[in-house]
Amino acid sequence: MKPYLLQMLKELALLGALNERIELSSKELAIQLGTSQQTASRYLLELDKLGMVTRELGVKKQMIRITEQGAEVLRDEYAQYQRIFEFPQRVYFNGRIVSGMGEGRYYTEREGYVNQFKDKLGFKPYPGTLNVEIKQIDKNKIRILRKIDAIEIQPFETEDRTFGGVKCYPATINNYECIMVLPARGHYSTVLEFISPVCLRDKLHLKDGDSVEVVVSPPGRGDGDEE
């Protein structure tokens, strides 16, 4: 549908024409749209010809109502906005296994983290993380993940240093359940890290360069049906 006709359909819906007939003159409609009266009349006639609205002409005004066909167009538009603004139940990544620098093992053995992992995730992680490198373009998905609710591991201090907070998300790698961990603060990396009670490399028989499918389910959103 032409953008200007879709805009008129939205305006009519906002005026109540989706649920009942509304009485409207071409002049009133033109003011609502910010166009000339002639243009508003032409747009309305186009919608009528397309079967998007019904009209009953009066002396000075007309009764207008959006048809089921027009309502379906608006539902499609609404669904598109939902996909833009509402976070999906699952986020998918395709990546490959890479080796880290050993930092994952260091952090997963810190008592301040281990105690919180056991309390909030229900397990003590195997020392180390499994690293999955994703495409550069998929970093946008990480930005979105960081903005929504996660299982929060709180920062803590030792005599030597301060350890930052961590965001945890239920995930699967090749359909095997695990947890994706993200620093609560810091830059966006193309390497994702995962923890589990077991060694994921051994459990899934993975080596560097192997391709994997990762599915991340934000807490509380992974139980619904996929579209």
Tab-separated table of C-alpha atoms in Angstrom:
chain	number	residue	atom	x	y	z
A	1	MET	CA	0.000	0.000	0.000
A	2	LYS	CA	1.151	3.520	-0.783
A	3	PRO	CA	2.563	5.265	2.323
A	4	TYR	CA	0.111	8.170	2.171
A	5	LEU	CA	-2.852	5.787	2.090
A	6	LEU	CA	-1.490	3.842	5.032
A	7	GLN	CA	-1.107	7.106	6.930
A	8	MET	CA	-4.717	8.038	6.214
A	9	LEU	CA	-5.858	4.597	7.354
A	10	LYS	CA	-3.988	5.112	10.634
A	11	GLU	CA	-5.561	8.538	11.121
A	12	LEU	CA	-9.035	7.134	10.545
A	13	ALA	CA	-8.344	4.365	13.052
A	14	LEU	CA	-7.167	6.929	15.613
A	15	LEU	CA	-10.434	8.785	15.099
A	16	GLY	CA	-12.363	5.610	15.939
A	17	ALA	CA	-13.230	4.263	12.481
A	18	LEU	CA	-11.833	0.840	13.294
A	19	ASN	CA	-14.648	0.028	15.724
A	20	GLU	CA	-17.573	2.071	14.433
A	21	ARG	CA	-18.700	4.466	11.734
A	22	ILE	CA	-17.477	8.008	12.216
A	23	GLU	CA	-18.987	11.176	10.752
A	24	LEU	CA	-16.388	13.281	8.997
A	25	SER	CA	-16.209	15.976	6.334
A	26	SER	CA	-13.455	16.246	3.750
A	27	LYS	CA	-12.395	19.516	5.354
A	28	GLU	CA	-12.061	17.919	8.803
A	29	LEU	CA	-10.124	15.032	7.335
A	30	ALA	CA	-7.817	17.442	5.492
A	31	ILE	CA	-7.052	19.258	8.738
A	32	GLN	CA	-6.323	15.945	10.453
A	33	LEU	CA	-3.911	14.950	7.680
A	34	GLY	CA	-2.390	18.379	7.123
A	35	THR	CA	-3.294	18.344	3.420
A	36	SER	CA	-5.675	20.173	1.116
A	37	GLN	CA	-9.343	19.234	1.051
A	38	GLN	CA	-9.008	17.993	-2.530
A	39	THR	CA	-6.065	15.753	-1.608
A	40	ALA	CA	-7.875	14.312	1.407
A	41	SER	CA	-10.914	13.522	-0.753
A	42	ARG	CA	-8.727	11.819	-3.358
A	43	TYR	CA	-6.958	9.692	-0.736
A	44	LEU	CA	-10.263	8.627	0.779
A	45	LEU	CA	-11.623	7.695	-2.647
A	46	GLU	CA	-8.537	5.542	-3.273
A	47	LEU	CA	-9.046	3.731	0.037
A	48	ASP	CA	-12.675	3.137	-0.874
A	49	LYS	CA	-11.735	1.682	-4.268
A	50	LEU	CA	-9.202	-0.609	-2.589
A	51	GLY	CA	-11.883	-1.894	-0.228
A	52	MET	CA	-10.134	-0.511	2.856
A	53	VAL	CA	-13.054	1.674	3.975
A	54	THR	CA	-16.781	2.024	3.445
A	55	ARG	CA	-18.442	5.402	2.939
A	56	GLU	CA	-22.009	6.631	3.222
A	57	LEU	CA	-22.306	10.074	1.686
A	58	GLY	CA	-24.374	12.770	3.356
A	59	VAL	CA	-25.112	16.385	2.496
A	60	LYS	CA	-22.003	17.876	4.106
A	61	LYS	CA	-20.337	14.926	5.802
A	62	GLN	CA	-19.916	11.215	5.266
A	63	MET	CA	-19.986	8.155	7.484
A	64	ILE	CA	-16.695	6.269	7.270
A	65	ARG	CA	-15.657	2.924	8.677
A	66	ILE	CA	-12.552	0.802	8.153
A	67	THR	CA	-13.329	-2.595	6.626
A	68	GLU	CA	-11.901	-5.925	7.757
A	69	GLN	CA	-9.482	-5.703	4.838
A	70	GLY	CA	-8.292	-2.318	6.063
A	71	ALA	CA	-8.034	-3.604	9.621
A	72	GLU	CA	-5.830	-6.458	8.396
A	73	VAL	CA	-3.448	-3.946	6.797
A	74	LEU	CA	-3.193	-2.138	10.138
A	75	ARG	CA	-2.586	-5.430	11.961
A	76	ASP	CA	0.284	-6.192	9.589
A	77	GLU	CA	1.751	-2.761	10.245
A	78	TYR	CA	1.411	-3.297	13.996
A	79	ALA	CA	3.165	-6.672	13.734
A	80	GLN	CA	6.090	-5.025	11.959
A	81	TYR	CA	6.463	-2.451	14.735
A	82	GLN	CA	6.347	-5.251	17.288
A	83	ARG	CA	9.275	-6.927	15.560
A	84	ILE	CA	11.176	-3.631	15.653
A	85	PHE	CA	10.526	-2.560	19.231
A	86	GLU	CA	9.703	-5.693	21.199
A	87	PHE	CA	12.517	-8.071	22.043
A	88	PRO	CA	12.096	-11.577	20.599
A	89	GLN	CA	11.761	-14.612	22.833
A	90	ARG	CA	15.001	-16.023	21.473
A	91	VAL	CA	18.105	-14.565	19.868
A	92	TYR	CA	20.105	-16.625	17.403
A	93	PHE	CA	23.811	-16.488	16.659
A	94	ASN	CA	25.980	-18.535	14.335
A	95	GLY	CA	29.625	-18.587	15.305
A	96	ARG	CA	32.799	-20.587	15.530
A	97	ILE	CA	34.789	-21.894	18.462
A	98	VAL	CA	37.943	-19.943	19.356
A	99	SER	CA	40.487	-20.148	22.155
A	100	GLY	CA	40.665	-17.476	24.817
A	101	MET	CA	43.583	-16.090	26.813
A	102	GLY	CA	42.791	-18.069	29.947
A	103	GLU	CA	40.978	-15.189	31.613
A	104	GLY	CA	37.740	-17.161	31.757
A	105	ARG	CA	39.286	-19.725	34.056
A	106	TYR	CA	40.665	-17.007	36.326
A	107	TYR	CA	37.304	-15.287	36.731
A	108	THR	CA	35.191	-18.424	37.089
A	109	GLU	CA	37.393	-19.522	39.996
A	110	ARG	CA	36.986	-16.282	41.998
A	111	GLU	CA	35.016	-17.024	45.159
A	112	GLY	CA	32.928	-13.869	44.796
A	113	TYR	CA	31.686	-15.074	41.429
A	114	VAL	CA	31.458	-18.776	42.273
A	115	ASN	CA	29.211	-18.180	45.288
A	116	GLN	CA	26.838	-16.015	43.257
A	117	PHE	CA	26.789	-18.464	40.353
A	118	LYS	CA	25.827	-21.261	42.742
A	119	ASP	CA	23.152	-19.114	44.370
A	120	LYS	CA	21.627	-17.567	41.240
A	121	LEU	CA	22.319	-20.160	38.546
A	122	GLY	CA	22.174	-23.282	40.671
A	123	PHE	CA	25.597	-24.660	39.812
A	124	LYS	CA	29.319	-24.199	40.270
A	125	PRO	CA	30.796	-23.544	36.829
A	126	TYR	CA	33.519	-25.659	35.325
A	127	PRO	CA	36.697	-23.532	35.448
A	128	GLY	CA	36.928	-21.550	32.245
A	129	THR	CA	34.571	-20.358	29.537
A	130	LEU	CA	33.767	-21.620	26.070
A	131	ASN	CA	34.423	-18.844	23.550
A	132	VAL	CA	32.317	-18.404	20.420
A	133	GLU	CA	33.240	-15.785	17.840
A	134	ILE	CA	30.257	-14.213	16.073
A	135	LYS	CA	29.932	-11.962	13.036
A	136	GLN	CA	30.593	-8.241	13.425
A	137	ILE	CA	27.043	-7.397	12.383
A	138	ASP	CA	25.634	-9.495	15.245
A	139	LYS	CA	27.154	-7.144	17.814
A	140	ASN	CA	23.907	-5.184	17.528
A	141	LYS	CA	22.121	-8.117	19.160
A	142	ILE	CA	24.503	-7.855	22.119
A	143	ARG	CA	23.635	-4.183	22.515
A	144	ILE	CA	19.970	-5.120	22.762
A	145	LEU	CA	20.620	-7.957	25.221
A	146	ARG	CA	22.486	-5.648	27.561
A	147	LYS	CA	19.493	-3.322	27.760
A	148	ILE	CA	16.998	-5.905	29.005
A	149	ASP	CA	16.618	-7.931	32.178
A	150	ALA	CA	19.252	-10.548	32.933
A	151	ILE	CA	20.356	-12.685	35.855
A	152	GLU	CA	22.650	-10.209	37.580
A	153	ILE	CA	25.925	-11.171	39.224
A	154	GLN	CA	26.920	-8.279	41.461
A	155	PRO	CA	30.372	-6.651	41.502
A	156	PHE	CA	32.572	-7.285	44.527
A	157	GLU	CA	35.923	-6.303	45.971
A	158	THR	CA	38.902	-8.197	47.346
A	159	GLU	CA	42.002	-6.863	49.037
A	160	ASP	CA	43.709	-6.661	45.659
A	161	ARG	CA	41.108	-5.391	43.220
A	162	THR	CA	37.501	-4.806	42.222
A	163	PHE	CA	35.597	-7.315	40.084
A	164	GLY	CA	32.796	-6.057	37.843
A	165	GLY	CA	29.221	-7.216	37.549
A	166	VAL	CA	28.132	-9.877	35.083
A	167	LYS	CA	24.904	-10.387	33.155
A	168	CYS	CA	23.832	-14.010	32.657
A	169	TYR	CA	21.419	-15.356	30.040
A	170	PRO	CA	20.093	-18.903	29.611
A	171	ALA	CA	21.385	-20.265	26.310
A	172	THR	CA	22.013	-23.369	24.269
A	173	ILE	CA	24.979	-24.306	22.096
A	174	ASN	CA	24.018	-26.921	19.527
A	175	ASN	CA	20.925	-27.573	21.693
A	176	TYR	CA	22.952	-28.142	24.879
A	177	GLU	CA	21.932	-25.920	27.808
A	178	CYS	CA	24.445	-23.483	29.258
A	179	ILE	CA	24.729	-19.847	30.360
A	180	MET	CA	26.036	-16.919	28.339
A	181	VAL	CA	27.932	-14.382	30.447
A	182	LEU	CA	28.471	-10.734	29.523
A	183	PRO	CA	30.369	-8.059	31.434
A	184	ALA	CA	27.837	-5.593	32.821
A	185	ARG	CA	30.098	-2.812	31.587
A	186	GLY	CA	32.699	-2.567	28.867
A	187	HIS	CA	33.022	-2.714	25.108
A	188	TYR	CA	30.993	-4.911	22.791
A	189	SER	CA	33.043	-7.908	21.728
A	190	THR	CA	32.488	-10.349	18.885
A	191	VAL	CA	33.506	-13.185	21.224
A	192	LEU	CA	30.735	-14.575	23.431
A	193	GLU	CA	31.550	-16.553	26.579
A	194	PHE	CA	29.613	-19.462	28.033
A	195	ILE	CA	29.745	-21.348	31.322
A	196	SER	CA	28.342	-24.684	32.427
A	197	PRO	CA	28.773	-27.229	35.241
A	198	VAL	CA	30.773	-29.314	32.739
A	199	CYS	CA	33.519	-28.656	30.204
A	200	LEU	CA	31.529	-27.634	27.150
A	201	ARG	CA	34.367	-28.358	24.749
A	202	ASP	CA	34.566	-31.956	25.912
A	203	LYS	CA	30.823	-32.467	26.292
A	204	LEU	CA	30.074	-31.235	22.769
A	205	HIS	CA	33.294	-32.564	21.215
A	206	LEU	CA	34.277	-29.112	19.976
A	207	LYS	CA	37.584	-27.818	18.683
A	208	ASP	CA	38.744	-24.415	17.440
A	209	GLY	CA	37.128	-23.486	14.145
A	210	ASP	CA	34.034	-25.646	14.620
A	211	SER	CA	30.764	-23.948	13.696
A	212	VAL	CA	28.039	-23.800	16.345
A	213	GLU	CA	24.513	-22.476	16.657
A	214	VAL	CA	23.803	-20.408	19.750
A	215	VAL	CA	20.314	-19.619	21.016
A	216	VAL	CA	19.974	-17.096	23.841
A	217	SER	CA	16.738	-16.849	25.850
A	218	PRO	CA	16.421	-13.741	28.027
A	219	PRO	CA	15.180	-14.780	31.509
A	220	GLY	CA	11.421	-15.235	31.534
A	221	ARG	CA	11.093	-15.002	27.742
A	222	GLY	CA	12.285	-18.352	26.521
A	223	ASP	CA	9.238	-20.454	27.358
A	224	GLY	CA	6.815	-19.058	24.803
A	225	ASP	CA	6.100	-20.477	21.408
A	226	GLU	CA	8.082	-19.225	18.477
A	227	GLU	CA	6.281	-17.683	15.588
